[in-house]
Coordinates of C-alpha atoms in Angstrom, one line a residue:
M30 CA 2.6 2.4 29.3
M31 CA 0.1 3.4 32.0
N32 CA -2.0 0.3 31.3
I33 CA 1.1 -1.9 31.8
R34 CA 1.9 -0.2 35.1
K35 CA -1.7 -0.6 36.4
S36 CA -2.3 -4.1 35.1
F37 CA -0.7 -7.1 37.0
S38 CA -1.6 -9.4 34.1
A39 CA 0.2 -7.1 31.6
K40 CA 3.3 -7.0 33.8
L41 CA 3.3 -10.8 34.1
N42 CA 2.7 -11.2 30.3
L43 CA 5.5 -8.8 29.5
A44 CA 7.9 -10.7 31.8
V45 CA 7.2 -14.1 30.3
L46 CA 7.4 -12.6 26.7
L47 CA 10.8 -11.0 27.5
L48 CA 12.1 -14.4 28.5
A49 CA 10.4 -16.5 25.8
I50 CA 10.8 -14.4 22.7
P51 CA 14.6 -14.0 22.7
I52 CA 15.0 -17.7 23.2
F53 CA 12.6 -18.6 20.4
T54 CA 14.0 -16.0 18.0
G55 CA 17.6 -16.9 18.8
A56 CA 17.0 -20.6 18.2
L57 CA 15.1 -20.0 15.0
G58 CA 17.8 -17.6 13.9
V59 CA 20.6 -20.1 14.4
L60 CA 18.6 -22.8 12.6
F61 CA 18.0 -20.3 9.8
Y62 CA 21.7 -19.3 9.5
Q63 CA 22.8 -22.9 9.5
S64 CA 20.2 -23.8 6.9
R65 CA 21.3 -20.9 4.8
L66 CA 24.9 -22.1 4.8
M67 CA 23.8 -25.7 4.0
I68 CA 21.7 -24.4 1.1
K69 CA 24.4 -22.2 -0.2
R70 CA 27.0 -25.0 0.0
E71 CA 24.6 -27.4 -1.7
A72 CA 23.8 -24.9 -4.5
M73 CA 27.5 -24.1 -5.1
G74 CA 28.3 -27.8 -5.0
R75 CA 25.6 -28.4 -7.6
A76 CA 27.1 -25.6 -9.8
N77 CA 30.6 -27.1 -9.5
S78 CA 29.2 -30.6 -10.2
M79 CA 27.5 -29.4 -13.3
L80 CA 30.7 -27.6 -14.4
D81 CA 32.7 -30.9 -13.8
D82 CA 30.1 -32.8 -15.9
A83 CA 30.3 -30.2 -18.7
M84 CA 34.1 -30.4 -18.5
Q85 CA 34.1 -34.2 -18.7
H86 CA 31.6 -34.1 -21.6
L87 CA 33.8 -31.5 -23.4
S88 CA 37.0 -33.4 -22.7
R89 CA 35.4 -36.6 -24.0
N90 CA 34.5 -34.9 -27.3
L91 CA 37.9 -33.4 -27.6
M92 CA 39.6 -36.7 -26.8
V93 CA 37.5 -38.4 -29.5
I94 CA 38.7 -35.8 -32.0
E95 CA 42.3 -36.2 -30.8
T96 CA 42.1 -40.0 -31.1
G97 CA 40.5 -39.9 -34.5
T98 CA 43.3 -37.6 -35.7
D99 CA 46.2 -39.4 -34.1
A100 CA 45.0 -42.8 -35.3
N101 CA 45.1 -41.7 -38.9
C102 CA 48.2 -39.6 -38.8
W103 CA 50.5 -42.4 -39.9
L104 CA 48.5 -42.9 -43.1
V105 CA 49.8 -39.5 -44.4
V106 CA 53.4 -40.7 -44.4
D107 CA 52.5 -44.2 -45.5
D108 CA 50.9 -42.9 -48.8
L109 CA 52.2 -39.5 -49.5
R110 CA 50.2 -38.7 -52.7
P111 CA 47.8 -35.8 -53.4
E112 CA 44.9 -38.1 -54.2
A113 CA 45.6 -40.3 -51.1
L114 CA 45.8 -37.2 -48.8
K115 CA 42.5 -35.9 -50.3
N116 CA 40.8 -39.3 -49.6
L117 CA 42.3 -39.5 -46.1
S118 CA 40.9 -36.0 -45.2
H119 CA 37.5 -37.1 -46.5
Y120 CA 37.7 -40.4 -44.5
I121 CA 38.6 -38.7 -41.2
V122 CA 35.6 -36.4 -41.4
R123 CA 33.2 -39.2 -42.6
M124 CA 34.2 -41.6 -39.9
N125 CA 34.0 -39.2 -36.9
G126 CA 30.7 -37.3 -36.5
H127 CA 32.4 -35.0 -33.9
I128 CA 34.7 -33.5 -36.6
D129 CA 33.4 -30.7 -38.8
G130 CA 36.4 -30.4 -41.0
C131 CA 39.9 -31.8 -41.6
S132 CA 42.8 -30.3 -43.5
I133 CA 46.2 -31.9 -44.4
S134 CA 48.6 -29.1 -45.2
L135 CA 52.2 -29.8 -46.3
E136 CA 55.5 -27.9 -46.2
P137 CA 56.5 -26.0 -49.4
D138 CA 57.3 -27.8 -52.6
I139 CA 56.4 -31.3 -51.3
F140 CA 54.4 -31.7 -54.5
P141 CA 56.2 -29.6 -57.2
E142 CA 53.2 -30.0 -59.6
Y143 CA 51.1 -28.0 -57.1
G144 CA 53.7 -25.4 -56.5
R145 CA 54.7 -24.1 -53.1
F146 CA 51.4 -24.8 -51.3
F147 CA 49.4 -28.0 -51.0
S148 CA 46.4 -28.5 -48.7
A149 CA 43.6 -31.1 -48.9
Y150 CA 40.5 -30.0 -47.0
S151 CA 37.2 -31.7 -46.2
I152 CA 34.2 -30.1 -44.4
R153 CA 30.9 -31.4 -43.2
E154 CA 27.9 -29.5 -44.7
G155 CA 24.7 -31.0 -43.2
D156 CA 24.6 -34.6 -44.2
S157 CA 27.2 -34.3 -47.0
I158 CA 31.0 -33.9 -47.0
T159 CA 32.9 -31.8 -49.4
T160 CA 36.6 -32.5 -50.1
V161 CA 38.9 -30.2 -52.2
I162 CA 42.5 -29.4 -52.8
E163 CA 42.5 -25.8 -51.7
K164 CA 43.6 -23.0 -53.9
P165 CA 47.1 -21.8 -53.1
Y166 CA 47.2 -19.4 -50.1
D167 CA 49.8 -18.7 -47.4
Y168 CA 48.7 -21.0 -44.6
F169 CA 52.2 -21.1 -43.1
Q170 CA 51.4 -18.0 -40.9
K171 CA 48.0 -19.3 -39.8
I172 CA 47.8 -20.0 -36.1
W173 CA 46.8 -23.6 -36.6
Y174 CA 49.9 -24.3 -38.7
K175 CA 52.3 -22.0 -37.0
N176 CA 51.7 -23.0 -33.4
A177 CA 51.9 -26.7 -34.0
R178 CA 55.1 -26.3 -36.1
E179 CA 56.8 -24.2 -33.5
L180 CA 55.8 -26.4 -30.6
G181 CA 56.6 -29.6 -32.4
K182 CA 53.7 -31.4 -30.7
P183 CA 49.9 -31.6 -31.0
C184 CA 48.0 -28.6 -29.7
W185 CA 44.5 -27.1 -29.7
V186 CA 44.0 -23.6 -31.1
S187 CA 41.0 -21.4 -31.7
F188 CA 40.7 -18.9 -34.5
Y189 CA 38.1 -17.0 -36.6
D190 CA 37.8 -18.4 -40.1
E191 CA 36.3 -15.8 -42.5
A192 CA 34.8 -16.6 -45.8
D193 CA 37.3 -15.8 -48.6
S194 CA 38.1 -16.8 -52.1
L195 CA 38.8 -20.4 -51.1
D196 CA 36.4 -23.1 -52.4
V197 CA 35.3 -24.2 -49.0
T198 CA 35.5 -22.7 -45.5
L199 CA 34.0 -23.2 -42.1
N200 CA 32.8 -19.6 -41.7
G201 CA 33.0 -18.5 -38.0
M202 CA 34.9 -19.4 -34.9
I203 CA 36.7 -22.7 -35.0
A204 CA 38.5 -24.9 -32.5
S205 CA 41.2 -27.0 -34.2
Y206 CA 43.3 -29.9 -33.1
C207 CA 46.7 -29.5 -34.9
R208 CA 49.2 -32.4 -35.1
P209 CA 52.7 -32.1 -36.7
I210 CA 53.5 -34.8 -39.3
Y211 CA 57.0 -36.3 -39.4
D212 CA 58.4 -38.7 -42.0
A213 CA 60.4 -41.8 -41.2
S214 CA 63.6 -39.7 -40.8
H215 CA 61.8 -37.4 -38.4
R216 CA 61.7 -34.6 -40.8
F217 CA 58.7 -32.2 -40.4
I218 CA 56.6 -32.4 -43.5
G219 CA 53.2 -30.7 -42.5
I220 CA 50.2 -30.4 -40.3
I221 CA 47.1 -32.5 -40.0
S222 CA 44.3 -30.5 -38.3
T223 CA 40.7 -31.5 -37.4
D224 CA 38.3 -28.7 -36.9
L225 CA 35.3 -28.3 -34.6
T226 CA 33.0 -25.3 -35.1
I227 CA 32.2 -23.2 -32.0
E228 CA 28.5 -23.7 -32.7
H229 CA 29.1 -27.5 -32.4
L230 CA 31.3 -26.9 -29.3
Y231 CA 28.6 -24.7 -27.8
R232 CA 26.0 -27.4 -28.2
I233 CA 28.3 -29.9 -26.5
V234 CA 28.8 -27.5 -23.5
L235 CA 25.2 -26.5 -23.2
E236 CA 23.6 -29.9 -23.2
E237 CA 23.0 -29.5 -19.4
K238 CA 22.6 -26.4 -17.3
A239 CA 22.6 -26.1 -13.5
Y240 CA 19.9 -23.3 -13.4
P241 CA 17.5 -21.9 -16.0
N242 CA 19.5 -18.6 -16.5
S243 CA 23.0 -20.0 -15.9
Y244 CA 25.3 -20.2 -18.9
F245 CA 28.8 -21.4 -19.9
M246 CA 31.6 -19.3 -21.4
L247 CA 34.9 -20.5 -22.9
V248 CA 38.0 -18.2 -23.2
D249 CA 41.4 -18.8 -24.6
K250 CA 44.8 -17.9 -23.0
E251 CA 44.5 -14.4 -24.3
G252 CA 41.2 -13.9 -22.5
N253 CA 39.1 -13.8 -25.8
Y254 CA 35.6 -15.3 -25.7
F255 CA 35.0 -18.1 -28.2
V256 CA 32.0 -19.6 -26.5
H257 CA 29.4 -17.2 -25.1
P258 CA 25.6 -16.9 -25.2
D259 CA 26.1 -13.3 -26.5
S260 CA 27.4 -13.9 -30.1
T261 CA 28.6 -10.3 -30.3
R262 CA 31.3 -11.0 -27.8
I263 CA 32.9 -13.9 -29.8
T264 CA 36.6 -13.1 -30.5
Q265 CA 36.3 -10.1 -28.1
S266 CA 38.5 -9.9 -25.0
A267 CA 36.9 -10.4 -21.6
F268 CA 38.9 -7.6 -20.3
S269 CA 37.5 -5.1 -22.8
Y270 CA 34.0 -5.3 -21.1
A271 CA 35.3 -4.6 -17.6
D272 CA 36.0 -1.2 -16.0
P273 CA 39.2 -1.7 -13.9
M274 CA 37.9 0.9 -11.3
E275 CA 34.4 -0.5 -10.8
Q276 CA 34.7 -4.1 -12.0
A277 CA 37.9 -5.3 -10.4
D278 CA 36.3 -8.6 -9.5
L279 CA 35.6 -9.3 -13.2
I280 CA 39.2 -8.4 -14.1
A281 CA 40.5 -10.8 -11.4
L282 CA 38.2 -13.5 -12.8
G283 CA 39.8 -13.0 -16.3
H284 CA 43.3 -13.3 -14.9
E285 CA 42.4 -16.4 -13.0
M286 CA 41.0 -18.1 -16.0
T287 CA 43.8 -17.1 -18.4
S288 CA 46.3 -18.3 -15.9
G289 CA 44.9 -21.9 -16.1
R290 CA 43.7 -21.9 -12.5
Q291 CA 40.5 -23.4 -11.2
G292 CA 38.2 -22.2 -8.5
N293 CA 35.1 -20.1 -7.9
M294 CA 34.3 -16.4 -7.3
S295 CA 31.5 -14.1 -6.6
V296 CA 31.4 -11.6 -9.4
V297 CA 28.9 -9.0 -10.8
V298 CA 28.5 -10.0 -14.4
D299 CA 26.5 -7.5 -16.6
G300 CA 25.1 -5.9 -13.5
V301 CA 23.9 -9.3 -12.0
P302 CA 25.5 -10.6 -8.9
S303 CA 26.6 -14.1 -9.9
Y304 CA 28.5 -17.1 -8.7
V305 CA 31.2 -18.2 -11.2
C306 CA 33.1 -21.5 -11.1
Y307 CA 35.8 -22.1 -13.6
R308 CA 38.2 -24.9 -14.7
P309 CA 41.0 -25.2 -17.3
V310 CA 40.2 -27.5 -20.2
R311 CA 42.6 -30.5 -20.2
G312 CA 45.1 -30.5 -23.1
T313 CA 44.3 -26.9 -24.2
T314 CA 45.0 -23.4 -23.1
W315 CA 41.3 -22.7 -22.7
S316 CA 39.3 -22.2 -19.5
L317 CA 35.6 -23.1 -19.1
A318 CA 33.4 -21.2 -16.7
M319 CA 29.8 -21.5 -15.6
V320 CA 28.0 -18.3 -14.6
C321 CA 25.1 -18.7 -12.2
P322 CA 23.0 -15.7 -11.0
Y323 CA 22.8 -15.6 -7.2
D324 CA 19.0 -15.2 -7.4
E325 CA 18.9 -18.8 -8.8
V326 CA 21.8 -20.2 -6.8
L327 CA 20.2 -19.0 -3.6
R328 CA 16.6 -19.7 -4.7
G329 CA 16.3 -22.4 -2.0
Y330 CA 17.6 -19.9 0.5
Y331 CA 15.0 -17.3 -0.5
R332 CA 12.4 -20.0 -0.4
L333 CA 13.5 -20.9 3.1
T334 CA 13.3 -17.2 4.0
Y335 CA 9.7 -17.1 2.9
I336 CA 9.0 -20.2 5.0
V337 CA 11.0 -19.0 8.1
L338 CA 9.5 -15.6 8.3
P339 CA 5.8 -16.8 8.5
I340 CA 7.0 -19.5 11.0
L341 CA 8.6 -16.8 13.1
A342 CA 5.5 -14.6 13.0
I343 CA 3.2 -17.6 13.7
G344 CA 5.5 -18.8 16.5
L345 CA 5.6 -15.3 18.1
F346 CA 1.8 -15.1 17.8
I347 CA 1.4 -18.5 19.4
I348 CA 3.8 -17.6 22.2
L349 CA 1.9 -14.4 22.8
L350 CA -1.4 -16.1 22.7
Q351 CA -0.4 -19.0 25.0
C352 CA 1.3 -16.6 27.4
H353 CA -1.8 -14.4 27.5
R354 CA -4.1 -17.4 28.0
S355 CA -2.0 -18.9 30.8
V356 CA -1.6 -15.6 32.7
T357 CA -5.2 -14.7 32.2
H358 CA -6.3 -18.1 33.5
S359 CA -4.1 -17.8 36.5
I360 CA -5.2 -14.4 37.6
H361 CA -8.8 -14.6 36.3
P362 CA -10.3 -15.1 39.9
L363 CA -8.5 -12.0 41.1
N364 CA -9.7 -9.9 38.1
Q365 CA -13.3 -11.1 38.7
L366 CA -13.1 -10.2 42.3
L367 CA -11.6 -6.8 41.5
A368 CA -14.3 -6.0 38.9
K369 CA -17.1 -6.9 41.4
A370 CA -15.4 -4.9 44.2
Q371 CA -15.3 -1.9 41.9
T372 CA -19.0 -2.4 41.0
I373 CA -19.9 -2.5 44.6
A374 CA -17.8 0.6 45.3
S375 CA -19.7 2.4 42.6
G376 CA -23.0 1.7 44.5
N377 CA -24.3 -1.3 42.7
M378 CA -25.0 -4.1 45.2
E379 CA -26.6 -6.4 42.6
V380 CA -23.4 -8.5 42.3
H381 CA -23.0 -12.3 42.9
I382 CA -19.8 -13.7 44.1
P383 CA -19.8 -17.5 43.7
H384 CA -18.4 -19.9 46.3
S385 CA -14.8 -21.0 45.4
D386 CA -13.4 -24.5 45.9
R387 CA -9.9 -23.3 46.0
E388 CA -8.1 -23.6 49.3
D389 CA -5.4 -21.1 48.7
A390 CA -5.5 -17.4 49.7
V391 CA -7.4 -16.4 46.6
G392 CA -10.1 -18.9 47.3
R393 CA -10.5 -17.9 51.0
L394 CA -10.5 -14.2 50.0
Q395 CA -13.3 -14.8 47.5
N396 CA -15.4 -16.8 50.0
S397 CA -15.0 -14.2 52.7
F398 CA -15.9 -11.4 50.4
G399 CA -18.9 -13.3 49.2
S400 CA -20.2 -13.8 52.7
M401 CA -19.8 -10.1 53.4
L402 CA -21.6 -9.1 50.2
R403 CA -24.6 -11.3 50.9
A404 CA -25.0 -9.7 54.4
L405 CA -24.8 -6.3 52.8
Q406 CA -27.3 -7.2 50.1
F407 CA -29.8 -8.4 52.6
H408 CA -29.8 -5.1 54.5
M409 CA -29.6 -3.0 51.3
G410 CA -32.5 -4.9 49.8
S411 CA -34.7 -4.0 52.8
V412 CA -33.8 -0.3 52.5
R413 CA -34.2 -0.4 48.7
Y414 CA -37.7 -1.9 49.0
I415 CA -38.9 0.8 51.3
T416 CA -37.3 3.5 49.2
D417 CA -38.8 2.2 46.0
Q418 CA -42.3 2.1 47.6
A419 CA -41.9 5.7 48.7
R420 CA -40.6 6.8 45.3
R421 CA -43.4 5.1 43.4
R422 CA -46.0 6.8 45.6
N423 CA -44.3 10.2 45.1
E424 CA -44.2 9.7 41.3
E425 CA -47.8 8.7 41.1
L426 CA -48.8 11.8 43.2
E427 CA -46.6 14.0 41.1
H428 CA -48.0 12.6 37.8
A429 CA -51.6 13.0 39.1
T430 CA -50.8 16.6 40.2
R431 CA -49.3 17.4 36.8
L432 CA -52.3 16.0 35.0
A433 CA -54.7 17.9 37.2
K434 CA -52.8 21.1 36.6
E435 CA -52.7 20.5 32.8
A436 CA -56.4 19.7 32.8
E437 CA -57.2 22.8 34.8
H438 CA -55.0 24.9 32.6
Q439 CA -56.5 23.4 29.4
K440 CA -60.0 23.9 30.7
T441 CA -59.3 27.5 31.6
V442 CA -57.7 28.3 28.3
F443 CA -60.5 26.5 26.4
I444 CA -63.2 28.4 28.3
Q445 CA -61.4 31.7 27.7
N446 CA -61.1 30.8 24.0
V447 CA -64.7 29.8 23.7
T448 CA -65.8 32.9 25.5
H449 CA -63.7 35.1 23.3
Q450 CA -64.8 33.3 20.1
I451 CA -68.5 33.4 21.0
R452 CA -68.5 36.9 22.4
T453 CA -67.1 38.5 19.2
P454 CA -70.0 37.4 16.9
L455 CA -72.5 37.9 19.6
N456 CA -71.4 41.5 20.1
V457 CA -71.6 42.1 16.4
I458 CA -75.2 40.7 16.2
M459 CA -76.3 42.5 19.4
G460 CA -74.8 45.8 18.1
F461 CA -76.6 45.6 14.8
A462 CA -79.8 44.5 16.6
Q463 CA -79.5 47.6 18.8
V464 CA -79.0 49.8 15.8
L465 CA -82.1 48.4 14.1
S466 CA -84.0 48.9 17.4
D467 CA -82.9 52.5 17.8
M468 CA -84.2 53.2 14.2
V469 CA -87.8 52.7 15.4
T470 CA -89.2 55.9 16.7
A471 CA -91.4 56.2 19.8
S472 CA -94.5 56.9 17.7
G473 CA -94.1 53.5 16.2
T474 CA -92.8 54.7 12.9
T475 CA -89.6 53.3 11.5
L476 CA -86.6 54.9 9.9
V477 CA -85.6 51.8 8.1
E478 CA -87.2 52.9 4.9
S479 CA -85.1 56.0 4.9
M480 CA -81.8 53.9 4.9
P481 CA -80.2 52.8 1.6
K482 CA -80.8 49.2 0.6
S483 CA -77.1 48.5 0.3
E484 CA -76.5 49.5 3.9
L485 CA -79.4 47.4 5.1
K486 CA -78.0 44.4 3.1
D487 CA -74.5 44.9 4.6
I488 CA -76.1 44.8 8.1
A489 CA -78.1 41.7 7.3
D490 CA -75.1 39.9 5.7
T491 CA -72.9 40.7 8.6
M492 CA -75.4 39.4 11.1
N493 CA -76.0 36.3 8.9
H494 CA -72.2 35.7 8.7
H495 CA -71.7 35.8 12.5
T496 CA -74.8 33.7 13.1
K497 CA -73.2 31.0 10.9
V498 CA -69.9 31.4 12.8
L499 CA -71.8 30.8 16.1
S500 CA -73.7 27.9 14.6
R501 CA -70.3 26.4 13.3
M502 CA -68.7 26.7 16.8
V503 CA -71.7 25.2 18.6
L504 CA -71.7 22.3 16.1
M505 CA -68.0 21.7 16.7
L506 CA -68.5 21.8 20.5
Y507 CA -71.2 19.3 20.1
D508 CA -69.1 17.0 17.9
S509 CA -66.2 17.2 20.3
S510 CA -68.3 16.5 23.4
D511 CA -69.0 13.0 24.8
T512 CA -72.6 13.3 23.7
G513 CA -71.6 14.1 20.1
R514 CA -69.1 11.2 20.2
N515 CA -71.7 8.7 21.3
D516 CA -74.2 9.9 18.6
E517 CA -71.4 9.5 16.1
L518 CA -70.8 5.9 17.1
H519 CA -74.5 5.0 17.1
S520 CA -75.5 6.8 13.9
H521 CA -72.6 5.8 11.6
K522 CA -74.8 5.2 8.5
H523 CA -73.3 4.8 5.1
D524 CA -75.0 6.1 1.9
M525 CA -74.2 5.9 -1.7
V526 CA -72.5 9.4 -2.1
P527 CA -71.7 10.9 -5.5
C528 CA -68.2 12.3 -5.2
N529 CA -68.6 15.3 -7.6
D530 CA -71.9 16.2 -6.0
V531 CA -70.6 16.4 -2.5
V532 CA -67.7 18.5 -3.6
H533 CA -70.0 21.0 -5.4
E534 CA -72.1 21.2 -2.2
A535 CA -69.1 21.9 -0.1
I536 CA -67.9 24.6 -2.5
G537 CA -71.4 26.2 -2.3
Y538 CA -71.2 26.2 1.4
I539 CA -67.8 28.0 1.4
N540 CA -69.0 30.5 -1.2
M541 CA -71.6 31.6 1.4
H542 CA -68.7 32.5 3.8
Y543 CA -66.3 33.7 1.1
P544 CA -68.4 34.9 -1.8
D545 CA -65.5 36.5 -3.6
L546 CA -63.2 33.5 -3.3
P547 CA -62.6 31.5 -6.6
I548 CA -62.3 27.8 -6.0
K549 CA -61.0 25.6 -8.8
F550 CA -62.5 22.1 -9.0
Q551 CA -60.9 19.3 -11.0
T552 CA -62.1 15.7 -11.1
D553 CA -61.0 12.4 -12.7
V554 CA -64.4 10.6 -12.0
D555 CA -67.8 10.8 -13.7
D556 CA -70.7 12.5 -12.1
D557 CA -72.4 9.2 -11.3
F558 CA -69.3 7.8 -9.6
C559 CA -70.3 7.0 -6.0
I560 CA -68.7 5.6 -2.9
E561 CA -70.4 4.0 0.1
T562 CA -69.7 6.4 3.0
N563 CA -71.4 8.8 5.5
R564 CA -72.3 11.9 3.5
L565 CA -72.5 14.1 6.6
Y566 CA -69.0 13.3 7.9
L567 CA -67.5 13.6 4.5
M568 CA -69.3 17.0 3.9
R569 CA -68.1 18.3 7.3
S570 CA -64.5 17.3 6.6
L571 CA -64.5 18.9 3.1
R572 CA -66.1 22.1 4.4
E573 CA -63.5 22.4 7.2
L574 CA -60.6 21.9 4.7
L575 CA -62.1 24.4 2.2
Y576 CA -63.0 26.8 5.0
N577 CA -59.4 26.8 6.3
A578 CA -58.1 27.1 2.7
G579 CA -60.3 30.2 2.2
K580 CA -59.3 31.7 5.5
Y581 CA -55.5 31.3 5.2
S582 CA -55.0 31.5 1.4
D583 CA -53.9 34.4 -0.7
G584 CA -57.6 34.9 -1.8
E585 CA -57.0 33.7 -5.3
H586 CA -55.5 30.2 -5.4
V587 CA -57.7 27.6 -3.8
S588 CA -58.4 24.3 -5.5
I589 CA -60.0 20.9 -4.8
S590 CA -59.5 17.8 -7.0
I591 CA -60.6 14.1 -7.0
T592 CA -58.5 11.2 -8.0
H593 CA -58.9 7.5 -7.5
T594 CA -57.1 4.1 -7.6
D595 CA -58.4 0.6 -7.7
T596 CA -59.2 0.7 -4.0
T597 CA -59.4 4.3 -2.9
V598 CA -60.6 7.8 -3.8
R599 CA -58.7 10.9 -2.9
F600 CA -60.0 14.4 -2.2
I601 CA -57.1 16.9 -2.4
V602 CA -57.6 20.5 -1.1
E603 CA -54.8 22.9 -1.9
D604 CA -54.2 26.6 -1.2
R605 CA -51.3 29.1 -1.8
G606 CA -51.3 30.7 1.6
K607 CA -48.6 31.0 4.3
G608 CA -48.8 27.3 5.0
I609 CA -48.0 25.5 8.3
S610 CA -44.5 25.5 9.7
Q611 CA -42.7 22.2 10.3
A612 CA -42.7 22.8 14.1
D613 CA -46.5 23.0 14.1
H614 CA -47.2 19.8 12.2
D615 CA -47.6 17.8 15.5
L616 CA -50.1 20.3 16.9
M617 CA -52.5 20.8 14.1
F618 CA -54.5 17.5 14.6
K619 CA -54.7 17.8 18.4
F620 CA -57.9 19.0 20.0
F621 CA -58.0 22.5 21.4
A622 CA -54.5 23.2 20.1
K623 CA -54.1 26.4 18.1
V624 CA -51.0 27.4 16.1
D625 CA -52.0 31.1 16.5
D626 CA -53.8 32.0 19.7
L627 CA -55.0 35.3 18.2
S628 CA -56.7 33.6 15.2
E629 CA -60.3 32.8 14.9
G630 CA -61.4 29.3 15.9
L631 CA -61.5 26.9 18.8
G632 CA -58.7 24.5 17.7
L633 CA -61.3 21.8 16.8
G634 CA -61.7 22.0 13.0
L635 CA -58.8 19.9 11.7
P636 CA -58.9 17.3 14.7
L637 CA -62.7 16.8 14.1
A638 CA -62.1 16.5 10.3
K639 CA -59.4 13.9 10.8
R640 CA -61.6 12.0 13.4
H641 CA -64.6 12.0 10.9
V642 CA -62.4 10.6 8.1
Q643 CA -60.9 7.9 10.3
T644 CA -64.4 7.0 11.4
L645 CA -65.2 6.4 7.7
G646 CA -62.2 4.0 7.4
G647 CA -59.9 6.5 5.7
D648 CA -57.3 9.1 6.8
L649 CA -56.6 12.8 6.5
I650 CA -53.0 13.7 6.0
L651 CA -50.9 16.8 5.2
D652 CA -48.7 16.6 2.1
E653 CA -45.4 17.8 3.6
T654 CA -43.7 17.8 0.1
F655 CA -45.9 20.7 -0.9
T656 CA -44.2 24.0 0.2
D657 CA -46.1 26.7 -1.6
G658 CA -49.0 26.7 0.9
C659 CA -51.0 23.8 2.3
R660 CA -52.2 20.6 0.6
F661 CA -54.5 18.2 2.6
I662 CA -55.5 14.8 1.3
I663 CA -58.6 12.8 2.3
E664 CA -58.2 9.2 1.3
L665 CA -61.3 6.9 1.6
P666 CA -61.9 3.3 0.6
L667 CA -64.1 2.2 -2.4
T668 CA -66.7 -0.6 -2.4
A669 CA -66.3 -1.2 -6.1
T670 CA -63.5 -1.0 -8.7
P671 CA -63.4 1.8 -11.4
E672 CA -64.2 -0.9 -14.0
D673 CA -67.5 -1.6 -12.2
P674 CA -68.1 1.6 -10.3
L675 CA -71.0 2.2 -7.9
N676 CA -73.5 4.7 -9.2
C677 CA -76.2 6.7 -7.7
G678 CA -78.9 4.9 -9.6

């Protein structure tokens, strides 16, 4: 909401949308509503048309049966003999493929030799026709005989013919056309009836359907089904399946059909909302109805819905897009000018406002603002140039001052460290020298002979140790100096160096400093395996790593191993001491940097070792995956493969 209040383009967009969207939606809604009515009328018209077609088809078949019966009725009176009636029944069925059975039943005692009852009956069974004179049974009370006799005119009836003891029957629901027979004196003598099985009738009705799930049903004047896709409902009343409280529409449909009316209704049939159109069958008391589920009747409407909704969404999107593009294009110069004005207000003068060819107020405003900006940029550029020059000089002076202070501080710390590290062994040597000097008496005799040999050995070992410490420090200082660096560059000589031999020599050197320290050595190469390198630099690097391992280990677990690949050889020095913390990994290879200021050393050992190894074309790295102490790896290149190794010979 705040964005709409602040944005002129948003307000203009909203105004146009509030005008365009209702018009578009209303027009599309009216079109959709009218289309729905047209589709519904068309669908219902199609259903009624299909019902009319089915009704005509049914009526034609019934008319054929009526015609076939009426045309042969006079033959009964013309030749009233049992054998002739039997032949006539057979003839009517044989000559009319629409008829499934024909019976000629006479009044009592017409043929005394047959007793009270006489009925000739023929039925169609597949491709054959069976004709018999039926066994005596009381057919006078059957609906097909009784109705026609009482009415005195032809009629259609439906009844259920169950299999019984008679010779032949059409088992199941039967529609029968019954015609009274009168003799020349207009005396009623019997009934001729032609039968049509409901299965046959159902096939006639269902030859065409309006929709895949639509179906026909046929009820008599009592409301009983005698054509229905659910065979269990045959002979059942349509009213017996409807709850008067909840299915009043279905009850109303039943009354409409049994009353002989025609029309259509919206009814819920078996839980499915449906459209039902119904017609009375001409010449009968039956009513034919077609039930069409609304989902199928209105399928075109639903399909239209699926089309209209995307059209509505796409149309709204296009309206929104075009509205946004039109408004944005119209106020784009103002937005650009506003953005550049805000940039200038924030202190950034590096903005370019182009010249506008528009002659309206927006164009004149843009050109005036551009002229003002160029004047400001000229003056601000001069001030910025002077300021940048002054700032650059100040930064250079500040950087030089910081470097000088750091160099001065580093020099002071280094001198103090060197003084401390050298003074300690010198004091020890001078102290023991003074002790030995004081042991010589003024008469020139010595008291040394009176001292125990072990004590003299301890004094000598201590002086020897500190002498080596001084020698090691002086060598490191020389290596780190410019003179030592130049000598290194000019005397970089490679020899054929046996790997195992140089490791043994380095271990011997460390044992001189730490005689009680066990060093485990493991190698994967033979004693004559050599590499082409500088022995002195390799020796110094190995000594430094072993020296540090002996100094910082637990005094028991120090090891060195040699492995190789096709192109390199590795010297791995490992100890189980306190290790180096992650925070100190960046300092350990820097010159004059010490992790512990109170520890022995000048901060040159590891940096010099790494520099020596890099001079030899390899590298010295710390294995950070090893957490039980320290593990350093020297990796150097080979000049021959293991299959054809260099050897010392």
